[in-house]
Short mmCIF file of C-alpha atoms and ligand atoms in Angstrom, two decimals:
data_model
loop_
_atom_site.label_atom_id
_atom_site.label_comp_id
_atom_site.label_asym_id
_atom_site.label_seq_id
_atom_site.Cartn_x
_atom_site.Cartn_y
_atom_site.Cartn_z
CA MET A 1 -13.78 23.67 5.44
CA ALA A 2 -12.62 22.21 8.78
CA LEU A 3 -8.91 22.82 9.58
CA PRO A 4 -6.69 20.59 11.68
CA ASP A 5 -5.12 22.02 14.87
CA ARG A 6 -2.02 19.96 14.54
CA CYS A 7 -0.37 17.28 12.41
CA PRO A 8 -1.82 13.88 13.35
CA LEU A 9 1.65 12.28 12.82
CA CYS A 10 4.20 14.66 14.33
CA SER A 11 1.91 17.14 16.25
CA ALA A 12 3.38 20.24 14.60
CA GLY A 13 1.02 23.18 14.88
CA ARG A 14 -1.47 24.76 12.59
CA GLU A 15 1.15 27.05 11.03
CA SER A 16 2.83 24.05 9.51
CA GLN A 17 -0.33 22.66 7.91
CA SER A 18 -1.53 23.53 4.39
CA VAL A 19 -4.20 22.24 1.99
CA VAL A 20 -3.01 19.77 -0.76
CA THR A 21 -6.37 19.25 -2.44
CA ARG A 22 -10.11 19.35 -1.82
CA HIS A 23 -10.60 16.64 -4.45
CA VAL A 24 -11.09 13.51 -2.35
CA TYR A 25 -11.95 10.58 -4.60
CA GLY A 26 -14.98 8.62 -3.31
CA ASP A 27 -15.94 11.20 -0.66
CA ALA A 28 -19.71 11.38 -0.98
CA SER A 29 -19.91 14.05 1.77
CA VAL A 30 -17.60 16.47 -0.13
CA SER A 31 -16.53 17.70 3.29
CA ARG A 32 -12.94 16.41 3.39
CA ALA A 33 -9.60 17.66 2.17
CA PHE A 34 -5.98 16.47 2.12
CA PHE A 35 -3.42 18.44 4.13
CA HIS A 36 0.37 18.57 4.12
CA CYS A 37 2.52 19.02 7.21
CA ALA A 38 5.70 20.99 6.46
CA ALA A 39 7.39 19.64 9.61
CA CYS A 40 7.28 15.88 8.86
CA ASP A 41 6.16 15.99 5.19
CA VAL A 42 3.17 13.67 5.63
CA ARG A 43 -0.08 14.17 3.76
CA TYR A 44 -3.30 13.24 5.53
CA GLN A 45 -7.03 13.35 5.18
CA PHE A 46 -8.99 15.65 7.46
CA PRO A 47 -11.48 15.10 8.87
CA GLY A 48 -10.92 11.34 8.72
CA LEU A 49 -13.65 8.72 8.40
CA THR A 50 -15.46 7.89 11.69
CA PRO A 51 -15.11 4.20 12.79
CA GLU A 52 -18.68 3.65 11.62
CA GLU A 53 -18.08 5.18 8.19
CA GLU A 54 -14.90 3.16 7.89
CA ALA A 55 -16.65 -0.15 8.80
CA ARG A 56 -19.38 0.51 6.34
CA PHE A 57 -16.87 1.44 3.69
CA TYR A 58 -14.78 -1.77 4.00
CA ALA A 59 -17.80 -4.06 4.43
CA ALA A 60 -19.66 -3.12 1.23
CA GLU A 61 -17.81 -0.70 -0.97
CA PHE A 62 -14.21 -1.77 -1.07
CA GLU A 63 -14.18 -4.39 -3.81
CA GLY A 64 -16.46 -2.53 -6.16
CA PHE A 65 -14.51 0.61 -5.43
CA MET A 66 -11.20 -0.98 -6.27
CA ALA A 67 -12.70 -2.54 -9.47
CA SER A 68 -13.83 0.85 -10.65
CA ARG A 69 -10.37 2.27 -10.01
CA SER A 70 -8.28 -0.43 -11.56
CA GLY A 71 -9.49 0.06 -15.20
CA GLU A 72 -10.43 -2.87 -17.43
CA SER A 73 -7.47 -5.13 -16.53
CA GLY A 74 -7.44 -5.27 -12.70
CA GLY A 75 -9.58 -8.39 -12.36
CA TRP A 76 -10.46 -7.58 -8.78
CA LEU A 77 -13.91 -9.11 -8.69
CA LYS A 78 -12.94 -12.41 -10.17
CA THR A 79 -10.54 -14.10 -7.79
CA GLU A 80 -8.87 -16.44 -10.22
CA GLN A 81 -8.27 -13.58 -12.62
CA HIS A 82 -6.81 -11.64 -9.70
CA LEU A 83 -4.07 -14.26 -9.29
CA VAL A 84 -3.11 -14.02 -12.97
CA ALA A 85 -3.37 -10.19 -13.13
CA ASN A 86 -1.07 -9.91 -10.12
CA GLU A 87 1.73 -12.21 -11.25
CA PRO A 88 3.95 -9.31 -12.45
CA THR A 89 3.31 -7.60 -9.09
CA ARG A 90 4.32 -10.81 -7.19
CA MET A 91 7.54 -11.12 -9.28
CA ARG A 92 8.42 -7.40 -8.67
CA ARG A 93 8.07 -7.94 -4.89
CA MET A 94 10.14 -11.13 -4.82
CA LYS A 95 13.24 -9.09 -5.72
CA TYR A 96 13.36 -7.60 -2.24
CA LEU A 97 11.75 -10.47 -0.31
CA ALA A 98 14.27 -12.99 -1.62
CA PRO A 99 17.03 -12.16 1.02
CA TYR A 100 14.67 -13.16 3.84
CA LEU A 101 13.56 -16.49 2.27
CA LYS A 102 16.80 -18.42 2.22
CA GLN A 103 15.50 -20.96 4.71
CA SER A 104 12.00 -22.07 5.58
CA VAL A 105 10.24 -19.29 7.59
CA ASP A 106 6.89 -18.37 9.19
CA ILE A 107 5.19 -15.72 7.12
CA LEU A 108 2.10 -13.60 7.85
CA GLU A 109 0.53 -11.42 5.20
CA VAL A 110 -1.84 -8.81 6.53
CA GLY A 111 -4.43 -8.05 3.75
CA CYS A 112 -3.55 -11.09 1.60
CA SER A 113 -6.52 -10.55 -0.79
CA SER A 114 -6.68 -13.55 -3.18
CA GLY A 115 -3.50 -14.97 -1.66
CA PHE A 116 -1.48 -14.47 -4.81
CA MET A 117 1.72 -13.71 -2.83
CA LEU A 118 1.31 -16.77 -0.54
CA TYR A 119 0.73 -19.78 -2.75
CA PRO A 120 4.25 -19.83 -4.32
CA LEU A 121 5.76 -19.15 -0.88
CA ALA A 122 3.82 -22.08 0.62
CA ALA A 123 4.88 -24.29 -2.32
CA ALA A 124 8.50 -23.40 -1.61
CA GLY A 125 8.13 -24.72 1.96
CA HIS A 126 7.39 -21.59 3.97
CA ARG A 127 4.60 -21.71 6.60
CA CYS A 128 2.06 -19.07 5.51
CA THR A 129 -0.84 -17.39 7.29
CA GLY A 130 -3.14 -14.64 5.99
CA ILE A 131 -5.29 -11.86 7.45
CA GLU A 132 -8.12 -10.90 5.14
CA PRO A 133 -11.34 -9.09 6.09
CA SER A 134 -13.06 -9.74 2.75
CA GLY A 135 -15.25 -12.81 2.94
CA VAL A 136 -14.92 -13.58 -0.78
CA PHE A 137 -11.13 -13.65 -0.68
CA SER A 138 -10.68 -15.35 2.74
CA GLU A 139 -12.86 -18.29 1.74
CA PHE A 140 -10.91 -18.68 -1.47
CA VAL A 141 -7.54 -18.57 0.34
CA ARG A 142 -8.76 -21.03 3.04
CA GLY A 143 -9.95 -23.34 0.28
CA ARG A 144 -6.37 -23.49 -1.01
CA GLY A 145 -5.08 -24.69 2.37
CA ILE A 146 -3.77 -21.49 3.90
CA PRO A 147 -5.11 -20.46 7.31
CA VAL A 148 -6.80 -17.05 7.21
CA TYR A 149 -8.07 -14.80 10.02
CA GLN A 150 -10.41 -11.91 9.63
CA SER A 151 -8.21 -9.54 11.63
CA VAL A 152 -4.96 -9.44 13.58
CA ALA A 153 -7.06 -9.37 16.76
CA GLU A 154 -8.79 -12.67 15.75
CA LEU A 155 -5.39 -14.30 15.07
CA GLN A 156 -4.04 -13.14 18.45
CA ARG A 157 -7.14 -14.48 20.24
CA ASP A 158 -7.10 -17.88 18.51
CA VAL A 159 -3.29 -18.34 18.43
CA PRO A 160 -1.92 -16.16 21.23
CA ASP A 161 1.64 -17.43 20.82
CA ALA A 162 1.82 -17.07 16.98
CA ARG A 163 5.25 -15.66 16.05
CA PHE A 164 6.56 -14.87 12.53
CA ASP A 165 9.90 -14.37 10.75
CA LEU A 166 8.40 -12.18 8.13
CA ILE A 167 5.22 -10.03 8.26
CA LEU A 168 4.08 -8.59 4.91
CA HIS A 169 1.54 -6.07 3.87
CA PHE A 170 1.14 -4.38 0.55
CA PHE A 171 -0.89 -1.12 0.11
CA VAL A 172 -2.45 -1.58 3.56
CA LEU A 173 -0.70 0.92 5.85
CA GLU A 174 -2.10 3.92 4.04
CA HIS A 175 -5.62 2.64 4.88
CA ILE A 176 -4.91 2.43 8.65
CA ALA A 177 -6.07 5.23 10.94
CA ASP A 178 -3.22 4.61 13.46
CA PRO A 179 -0.27 3.27 11.50
CA GLY A 180 2.12 3.43 14.48
CA ALA A 181 -0.09 1.14 16.59
CA PHE A 182 -0.60 -1.09 13.57
CA LEU A 183 3.14 -1.64 13.18
CA MET A 184 3.72 -1.99 16.96
CA ALA A 185 1.15 -4.85 17.04
CA GLN A 186 3.12 -6.58 14.26
CA LEU A 187 6.41 -6.04 16.04
CA ALA A 188 5.00 -7.88 19.04
CA MET A 189 4.28 -10.93 16.72
CA LEU A 190 7.75 -10.93 15.21
CA LYS A 191 10.57 -13.31 16.31
CA PRO A 192 13.88 -11.56 17.24
CA GLY A 193 15.65 -10.71 13.98
CA GLY A 194 12.40 -10.96 12.06
CA ARG A 195 11.27 -8.36 9.57
CA ILE A 196 8.17 -6.42 8.53
CA VAL A 197 8.20 -5.67 4.81
CA PHE A 198 5.55 -3.46 3.29
CA GLU A 199 4.68 -1.31 0.32
CA ILE A 200 2.74 1.97 0.23
CA PRO A 201 2.13 4.61 -2.47
CA ASN A 202 4.79 7.33 -2.53
CA ALA A 203 3.35 10.81 -2.27
CA ALA A 204 5.93 11.84 -4.88
CA ASP A 205 4.08 9.81 -7.60
CA PRO A 206 5.45 11.23 -10.95
CA LEU A 207 1.93 11.62 -12.41
CA TYR A 208 1.49 14.21 -9.67
CA SER A 209 5.00 15.41 -8.82
CA VAL A 210 6.47 15.53 -12.40
CA TYR A 211 3.69 15.63 -14.91
CA ASP A 212 0.95 17.22 -12.66
CA ILE A 213 -1.95 15.67 -14.65
CA PRO A 214 -5.29 17.26 -13.50
CA ALA A 215 -7.31 14.04 -14.02
CA PHE A 216 -4.80 12.15 -11.91
CA GLU A 217 -5.02 14.75 -9.17
CA ARG A 218 -8.81 14.12 -9.02
CA PHE A 219 -8.24 10.31 -8.89
CA TYR A 220 -5.26 9.91 -6.59
CA TRP A 221 -6.35 11.37 -3.31
CA SER A 222 -8.66 8.67 -2.09
CA VAL A 223 -11.18 8.68 0.78
CA ALA A 224 -9.89 5.14 1.54
CA HIS A 225 -6.48 6.58 2.52
CA PRO A 226 -6.03 8.57 5.77
CA TRP A 227 -2.38 9.02 4.85
CA TYR A 228 0.01 9.52 1.96
CA PHE A 229 3.63 9.05 3.04
CA SER A 230 6.78 10.40 1.36
CA GLU A 231 10.26 9.09 2.07
CA PRO A 232 10.89 11.65 4.92
CA SER A 233 7.47 11.12 6.57
CA LEU A 234 7.74 7.31 6.31
CA GLN A 235 11.21 7.46 7.87
CA PHE A 236 9.82 9.71 10.63
CA LEU A 237 7.11 7.04 11.42
CA LEU A 238 9.56 4.11 11.34
CA THR A 239 12.25 5.83 13.47
CA ARG A 240 9.73 6.35 16.25
CA LEU A 241 9.27 2.60 16.43
CA GLY A 242 12.78 2.26 17.90
CA GLU A 243 13.94 -0.63 15.68
CA SER A 244 16.27 -0.50 12.67
CA SER A 245 14.51 0.30 9.39
CA GLU A 246 15.13 1.34 5.83
CA VAL A 247 12.95 2.77 2.99
CA LEU A 248 13.47 1.61 -0.60
CA ARG A 249 11.95 3.07 -3.79
CA ASP A 250 10.13 1.18 -6.57
CA GLN A 251 8.02 2.02 -9.63
CA ARG A 252 4.88 -0.07 -10.43
CA TYR A 253 3.36 1.69 -13.40
CA ASP A 254 5.01 1.77 -16.73
CA LEU A 255 5.58 4.40 -19.46
CA SER A 256 2.46 3.18 -21.36
CA ASN A 257 0.29 3.81 -18.26
CA HIS A 258 1.75 7.31 -17.92
CA MET A 259 1.18 8.06 -21.68
CA ILE A 260 -2.53 7.02 -21.39
CA TRP A 261 -2.87 9.26 -18.32
CA ALA A 262 -1.41 12.12 -20.24
CA ARG A 263 -3.42 11.46 -23.37
CA ASP A 264 -6.82 10.33 -22.08
CA GLY A 265 -6.76 11.24 -18.37
CA ARG A 266 -7.50 7.74 -17.14
CA PRO A 267 -5.81 4.60 -15.75
CA GLY A 268 -5.65 1.20 -17.52
CA GLY A 269 -2.69 1.80 -19.98
CA MET A 270 -0.29 -0.75 -18.50
CA GLY A 271 1.65 -2.56 -21.20
CA ARG A 272 -0.31 -0.80 -23.96
CA PHE A 273 2.77 0.36 -25.99
CA ALA A 274 5.15 -2.26 -24.62
CA PRO A 275 5.52 -4.07 -28.01
CA GLU A 276 6.69 -0.83 -29.70
CA LEU A 277 8.68 0.65 -26.80
CA GLY A 278 10.44 -2.62 -25.86
CA ALA A 279 11.32 -3.95 -22.47
CA ASP A 280 14.68 -2.01 -22.25
CA VAL A 281 12.91 1.38 -22.66
CA GLU A 282 10.20 0.45 -20.02
CA GLU A 283 12.93 -0.76 -17.59
CA SER A 284 15.07 2.31 -18.13
CA TYR A 285 12.09 4.63 -17.63
CA LYS A 286 11.27 2.96 -14.29
CA GLN A 287 14.91 3.09 -13.16
CA SER A 288 15.13 6.82 -14.02
CA LEU A 289 12.04 7.59 -11.91
CA ILE A 290 13.44 5.43 -9.03
CA ARG A 291 16.75 7.31 -9.15
CA SER A 292 15.01 10.69 -9.13
CA GLY A 293 12.86 9.66 -6.07
CA LYS A 294 9.81 10.71 -8.07
CA CYS A 295 8.48 7.14 -8.23
CA ASP A 296 5.12 5.69 -7.28
CA THR A 297 6.02 3.18 -4.54
CA LEU A 298 7.92 3.05 -1.25
CA VAL A 299 8.96 -0.17 0.41
CA GLY A 300 9.49 -0.11 4.17
CA ILE A 301 11.59 -2.73 5.91
CA ILE A 302 11.68 -2.93 9.76
CA LYS A 303 14.05 -5.31 11.54
CA LYS A 304 13.25 -6.42 15.07
CA ASP A 305 16.34 -6.39 17.28
CA GLY A 306 18.04 -9.73 18.14
CA GLY A 307 18.53 -12.85 16.10
CA THR A 308 20.73 -12.71 13.01
ZN1 ZN U 15 3.75 16.43 10.74
#
């Protein structure tokens, strides 16, 4: 097994690096592992995908890969179903986006997939733009009247002076080889006082950090993710950008999903026992995980200096 010489985030030496797992979901080469850096608390894949492997991966495998991971209810392949399946996700995110939407603003979503976040925002009078590498999704979104570019580089080439009040990305940063450069490029496209708001998986996911379910351990550490951030490591990354930032906690998956993981060792249990458990139990369960910090999602908010 190849060993890293230093942490790719904070550069701490070999003595601070240890193996998290050699179970890398989707790694056909079986040559990779995930490591933990004791200095900054980040987890990272080593060795990472080469640019060629990464391009091949995203061109062909990504949608089928996600469909196979999302269980029977994800609806990834059928775009219309994707909108419906993601309505609870959209509503959950609107809780923390609402403060930045009090007037009409310019919004960019990087990795907008089917566009499910953007249609209601456009209908409410905001000016929306998407970045989406998948041809299936980008054509669908364009067909619904929202401009879409294949990459940030293409947007910057076609509209060099494009500036936004709000740049969003959800479960994208953990896929990016150089997350610092990715965020700096977005800061350059923000208006003064504008914000970047994003979600990533929390490395302290309770299925791993509380219940330690073996089947989950073999599923969670994905070849598609160079990084798994915790609250301290995400704060480390954001502080280096030199703007003000905060990290919030959230919990996406419910008690039913966790019970099915514990019982059957697989995903796909969302909402399964909701009629018997009731909404108050589900909500209280999520809030307990959020309070403990052992929750499945982190929300990063970066504010560019200036403005109001
Ligand atoms: Zn480190």
